[in-house]
Amino acid sequence: MSVAKKDYKRITTKSLIEMKANGEKISMLTAYDFTMAKIVDAAGVDVILVGDSASNVMAGHETTLPITLDQMIYHASSVVRGTTRALVVVDLPFGTYQSDPKEALRSSIRIMKESGAHALKLEGGSEIKESIKKILHAGIPVMGHLGLTPQSIYKFGSYTVRAKEDAEAEKLIEDAKMLERIGCFAVVLEKIPAALAQKVAESISIPVIGIGAGGGVDGQVLVIHDMLGMNNEFSPRFLRRYMNLYEDMTKAIGHYADDVKSNDFPNEKEQY
């Protein structure tokens, strides 16, 4: 059953909590630059995530680990300038918050001050509780991230589904409740069983955003390069491609190159 959508002129953390309470699903996509952010924002997406996935899709790294705090600030500030409605959430990159709550706060303040973003996202549960509390106490909104946490990929050893075993599932539930209790405004659950994700969403009052976590959560997030088909090498089960831009763009660019070679471009109408 569809739910009537409230017309939010600007999405805030409070808006997302209202959406969950009203049964309205939350849409979330990544963006990393001004032009893409303008398009995503104009399309009505609720949350734009400036993900550390920029390390993969923008810089070509194998993992999210290499991206730096300065690079995340650059991407985030570009996105903020292209956004008028969506809530802009920025990933804290690997190495800027895990070991020292004071460093976590310094990193967070830099992102908020230098980019103009609205909130931050951190990967992990009880292991980083003190860092999250430090950031929250400074008045900075935090979105949690549990399940498959790509910054820990070398610990996991693969990108397979997480929390299939009872012990890990119970810890995930407890971590989600802890994130709500200390003041996070939302939680991302990545690549976990759908039944577990729904159980988490029903057990906490803050929104649960899923990626590869089924439809029983409060919203969904995808990497924009994946859902637009710009990345044709990534085909997990949870991904729905809404376009095939890799093929369309390759054809268009090839057509342009052919027109230049044949002296068809520019024609008489395309010059001064």
Short mmCIF file of C-alpha atoms in Angstrom, two decimals:
data_model
loop_
_atom_site.label_atom_id
_atom_site.label_comp_id
_atom_site.label_asym_id
_atom_site.label_seq_id
_atom_site.Cartn_x
_atom_site.Cartn_y
_atom_site.Cartn_z
CA MET A 1 0.00 0.00 0.00
CA SER A 2 1.43 3.37 -0.98
CA VAL A 3 1.76 6.13 1.60
CA ALA A 4 1.11 9.80 0.87
CA LYS A 5 4.37 11.71 0.85
CA LYS A 6 4.84 14.90 2.81
CA ASP A 7 6.32 17.73 0.74
CA TYR A 8 9.60 18.50 2.49
CA LYS A 9 11.37 21.61 1.19
CA ARG A 10 14.54 20.51 2.98
CA ILE A 11 15.17 17.05 4.36
CA THR A 12 16.60 16.96 7.88
CA THR A 13 17.38 14.19 10.34
CA LYS A 14 13.99 14.95 11.92
CA SER A 15 12.33 14.49 8.51
CA LEU A 16 13.72 10.96 8.21
CA ILE A 17 12.42 9.98 11.63
CA GLU A 18 9.01 11.38 10.66
CA MET A 19 9.09 9.36 7.44
CA LYS A 20 9.67 6.14 9.37
CA ALA A 21 6.89 6.97 11.82
CA ASN A 22 4.52 7.69 8.91
CA GLY A 23 5.48 4.56 6.96
CA GLU A 24 7.05 6.52 4.11
CA LYS A 25 10.09 4.84 2.57
CA ILE A 26 13.35 6.80 2.37
CA SER A 27 15.35 7.04 -0.86
CA MET A 28 19.12 7.44 -0.69
CA LEU A 29 21.80 7.52 -3.42
CA THR A 30 25.46 8.37 -3.58
CA ALA A 31 26.91 11.37 -5.38
CA TYR A 32 30.44 12.68 -5.47
CA ASP A 33 30.37 15.84 -7.61
CA PHE A 34 28.35 19.01 -8.20
CA THR A 35 26.65 18.00 -11.46
CA MET A 36 25.51 14.57 -10.29
CA ALA A 37 24.34 16.01 -6.97
CA LYS A 38 22.16 18.57 -8.78
CA ILE A 39 20.53 15.81 -10.82
CA VAL A 40 19.96 13.50 -7.84
CA ASP A 41 18.59 16.36 -5.75
CA ALA A 42 16.25 17.55 -8.52
CA ALA A 43 14.92 14.00 -8.91
CA GLY A 44 13.65 14.09 -5.33
CA VAL A 45 16.01 11.68 -3.58
CA ASP A 46 15.81 12.22 0.18
CA VAL A 47 19.41 11.57 1.21
CA ILE A 48 22.63 11.97 -0.76
CA LEU A 49 25.51 9.94 0.60
CA VAL A 50 28.98 11.19 -0.22
CA GLY A 51 30.34 7.70 0.19
CA ASP A 52 33.90 6.55 0.59
CA SER A 53 32.90 4.41 -2.40
CA ALA A 54 34.35 7.39 -4.27
CA SER A 55 37.60 5.53 -3.69
CA ASN A 56 36.30 2.82 -6.04
CA VAL A 57 34.13 4.54 -8.61
CA MET A 58 35.89 7.90 -8.85
CA ALA A 59 39.53 6.99 -8.19
CA GLY A 60 39.67 3.36 -9.32
CA HIS A 61 40.95 1.82 -6.10
CA GLU A 62 40.13 -1.80 -5.26
CA THR A 63 38.78 -0.89 -1.80
CA THR A 64 37.46 2.13 0.08
CA LEU A 65 40.51 2.29 2.34
CA PRO A 66 42.84 4.61 0.35
CA ILE A 67 40.58 7.67 0.20
CA THR A 68 41.73 10.50 2.48
CA LEU A 69 39.94 12.99 4.67
CA ASP A 70 40.95 15.85 2.35
CA GLN A 71 39.53 13.98 -0.65
CA MET A 72 36.24 13.30 1.17
CA ILE A 73 35.97 16.99 2.04
CA TYR A 74 36.55 17.89 -1.63
CA HIS A 75 33.80 15.53 -2.82
CA ALA A 76 31.42 16.56 -0.03
CA SER A 77 31.79 20.30 -0.64
CA SER A 78 31.12 19.72 -4.36
CA VAL A 79 27.94 17.81 -3.54
CA VAL A 80 26.70 20.37 -1.01
CA ARG A 81 26.97 23.13 -3.61
CA GLY A 82 24.68 21.14 -5.91
CA THR A 83 22.02 20.34 -3.32
CA THR A 84 19.00 22.32 -2.16
CA ARG A 85 16.61 19.66 -0.77
CA ALA A 86 18.37 16.41 0.14
CA LEU A 87 20.14 15.69 3.40
CA VAL A 88 23.86 15.32 2.65
CA VAL A 89 25.61 12.61 4.67
CA VAL A 90 29.38 12.06 4.41
CA ASP A 91 31.39 8.94 5.20
CA LEU A 92 34.24 9.34 7.64
CA PRO A 93 37.11 7.62 5.81
CA PHE A 94 39.14 4.73 7.13
CA GLY A 95 41.71 5.67 9.75
CA THR A 96 40.10 8.92 10.87
CA TYR A 97 37.96 7.66 13.76
CA GLN A 98 38.60 4.04 14.73
CA SER A 99 41.48 4.39 17.19
CA ASP A 100 40.95 7.69 18.99
CA PRO A 101 37.69 9.49 19.85
CA LYS A 102 39.51 12.82 19.86
CA GLU A 103 40.80 12.22 16.35
CA ALA A 104 37.28 11.16 15.33
CA LEU A 105 35.94 14.48 16.57
CA ARG A 106 38.68 16.47 14.82
CA SER A 107 37.96 14.66 11.56
CA SER A 108 34.23 15.23 11.93
CA ILE A 109 34.60 18.92 12.66
CA ARG A 110 36.79 19.36 9.58
CA ILE A 111 34.21 17.73 7.32
CA MET A 112 31.31 19.71 8.75
CA LYS A 113 33.12 23.08 8.70
CA GLU A 114 34.90 22.73 5.36
CA SER A 115 32.19 21.00 3.31
CA GLY A 116 28.93 22.30 4.77
CA ALA A 117 27.53 18.77 4.98
CA HIS A 118 24.65 17.92 7.29
CA ALA A 119 25.67 14.63 8.91
CA LEU A 120 28.31 11.91 9.00
CA LYS A 121 28.28 8.12 8.63
CA LEU A 122 30.60 5.77 10.54
CA GLU A 123 31.07 2.02 10.10
CA GLY A 124 30.90 -0.18 13.18
CA GLY A 125 29.09 -0.81 16.43
CA SER A 126 30.31 -1.22 19.99
CA GLU A 127 33.94 -1.07 18.82
CA ILE A 128 33.59 2.62 17.94
CA LYS A 129 30.98 3.60 20.51
CA GLU A 130 33.19 6.17 22.22
CA SER A 131 34.08 7.87 18.93
CA ILE A 132 30.41 8.14 18.00
CA LYS A 133 29.51 9.55 21.42
CA LYS A 134 32.27 12.14 21.15
CA ILE A 135 30.97 13.29 17.76
CA LEU A 136 27.35 13.35 18.92
CA HIS A 137 28.24 15.35 22.03
CA ALA A 138 29.64 18.03 19.72
CA GLY A 139 26.22 18.36 18.07
CA ILE A 140 27.10 16.52 14.86
CA PRO A 141 24.43 14.07 13.59
CA VAL A 142 25.66 10.51 13.03
CA MET A 143 24.30 7.71 10.85
CA GLY A 144 25.53 4.24 11.81
CA HIS A 145 26.54 1.43 9.45
CA LEU A 146 26.40 -2.26 10.37
CA GLY A 147 26.58 -5.61 8.60
CA LEU A 148 29.09 -5.67 5.77
CA THR A 149 31.36 -2.72 6.52
CA PRO A 150 33.67 -2.24 3.51
CA GLN A 151 36.39 -0.50 5.54
CA SER A 152 36.86 -3.85 7.33
CA ILE A 153 37.10 -5.89 4.13
CA TYR A 154 40.55 -7.29 4.93
CA LYS A 155 39.21 -8.50 8.28
CA PHE A 156 36.21 -10.18 6.64
CA GLY A 157 38.20 -11.50 3.68
CA SER A 158 35.29 -11.25 1.23
CA TYR A 159 32.13 -9.30 0.39
CA THR A 160 29.80 -12.17 1.27
CA VAL A 161 26.58 -11.77 3.27
CA ARG A 162 27.17 -10.97 6.94
CA ALA A 163 25.33 -11.98 10.14
CA LYS A 164 24.08 -15.34 8.88
CA GLU A 165 25.23 -17.01 12.11
CA ASP A 166 23.32 -16.48 15.34
CA ALA A 167 26.17 -14.88 17.29
CA GLU A 168 26.90 -12.24 14.68
CA ALA A 169 23.19 -11.59 14.16
CA GLU A 170 22.63 -11.03 17.88
CA LYS A 171 25.59 -8.66 18.06
CA LEU A 172 24.23 -6.71 15.09
CA ILE A 173 20.84 -6.31 16.79
CA GLU A 174 22.49 -5.16 20.01
CA ASP A 175 24.73 -2.75 18.11
CA ALA A 176 21.73 -1.25 16.31
CA LYS A 177 19.93 -0.71 19.62
CA MET A 178 23.09 0.81 21.07
CA LEU A 179 23.41 3.23 18.13
CA GLU A 180 19.84 4.38 18.70
CA ARG A 181 20.36 4.65 22.45
CA ILE A 182 23.43 6.89 22.23
CA GLY A 183 21.74 9.21 19.71
CA CYS A 184 22.34 8.17 16.08
CA PHE A 185 19.55 9.34 13.78
CA ALA A 186 19.63 6.37 11.37
CA VAL A 187 21.47 3.13 10.58
CA VAL A 188 22.58 1.58 7.29
CA LEU A 189 22.47 -2.22 7.13
CA GLU A 190 24.56 -3.68 4.33
CA LYS A 191 24.32 -7.17 2.86
CA ILE A 192 22.62 -9.08 5.66
CA PRO A 193 19.67 -11.52 5.58
CA ALA A 194 16.37 -9.75 4.85
CA ALA A 195 14.59 -11.30 7.85
CA LEU A 196 17.28 -10.00 10.21
CA ALA A 197 17.18 -6.52 8.67
CA GLN A 198 13.42 -6.36 9.11
CA LYS A 199 13.76 -7.50 12.72
CA VAL A 200 16.22 -4.66 13.36
CA ALA A 201 13.96 -2.10 11.66
CA GLU A 202 11.05 -3.20 13.82
CA SER A 203 13.07 -3.11 17.03
CA ILE A 204 14.35 0.48 16.84
CA SER A 205 12.58 3.79 16.24
CA ILE A 206 15.25 5.40 14.04
CA PRO A 207 15.25 4.73 10.28
CA VAL A 208 17.05 1.68 8.92
CA ILE A 209 18.41 2.09 5.38
CA GLY A 210 19.24 -1.11 3.55
CA ILE A 211 21.62 -2.10 0.79
CA GLY A 212 21.29 -5.78 0.04
CA ALA A 213 19.13 -6.10 3.16
CA GLY A 214 15.68 -6.73 1.68
CA GLY A 215 12.51 -4.66 1.57
CA GLY A 216 11.48 -4.83 5.22
CA VAL A 217 13.57 -1.80 6.20
CA ASP A 218 12.71 1.91 6.10
CA GLY A 219 14.62 2.90 2.99
CA GLN A 220 17.17 1.90 0.38
CA VAL A 221 20.58 3.14 -0.77
CA LEU A 222 22.59 2.31 -3.89
CA VAL A 223 25.78 3.59 -5.45
CA ILE A 224 24.66 5.79 -8.33
CA HIS A 225 27.26 4.44 -10.76
CA ASP A 226 25.83 0.96 -10.18
CA MET A 227 22.11 1.77 -10.51
CA LEU A 228 22.69 3.85 -13.66
CA GLY A 229 24.74 1.06 -15.24
CA MET A 230 27.92 3.13 -15.54
CA ASN A 231 29.79 0.31 -13.82
CA ASN A 232 29.15 -2.83 -15.88
CA GLU A 233 31.48 -5.08 -13.88
CA PHE A 234 29.46 -5.11 -10.64
CA SER A 235 26.33 -7.27 -10.58
CA PRO A 236 25.31 -8.33 -7.05
CA ARG A 237 21.86 -9.78 -6.47
CA PHE A 238 20.61 -6.65 -4.70
CA LEU A 239 21.41 -4.27 -7.57
CA ARG A 240 18.66 -3.11 -9.95
CA ARG A 241 20.04 -1.25 -12.96
CA TYR A 242 17.69 1.51 -14.06
CA MET A 243 19.77 2.40 -17.11
CA ASN A 244 22.70 1.04 -19.09
CA LEU A 245 24.77 4.20 -19.28
CA TYR A 246 28.00 2.33 -19.91
CA GLU A 247 26.65 1.09 -23.24
CA ASP A 248 24.85 4.34 -24.13
CA MET A 249 27.82 6.52 -23.28
CA THR A 250 30.29 4.29 -25.09
CA LYS A 251 28.16 4.47 -28.24
CA ALA A 252 27.73 8.24 -27.99
CA ILE A 253 31.42 8.88 -27.41
CA GLY A 254 32.36 6.52 -30.23
CA HIS A 255 29.91 8.33 -32.51
CA TYR A 256 31.52 11.66 -31.60
CA ALA A 257 35.01 10.31 -32.28
CA ASP A 258 33.87 8.98 -35.68
CA ASP A 259 32.28 12.34 -36.57
CA VAL A 260 35.49 14.18 -35.73
CA LYS A 261 37.58 11.75 -37.80
CA SER A 262 35.22 12.05 -40.79
CA ASN A 263 35.08 15.85 -40.51
CA ASP A 264 31.31 15.64 -39.95
CA PHE A 265 31.64 17.55 -36.66
CA PRO A 266 31.41 20.48 -36.52
CA ASN A 267 29.11 21.25 -39.44
CA GLU A 268 28.33 24.72 -40.78
CA LYS A 269 25.62 25.31 -38.17
CA GLU A 270 27.97 24.39 -35.34
CA GLN A 271 30.58 27.08 -35.94
CA TYR A 272 30.86 30.87 -35.88
#
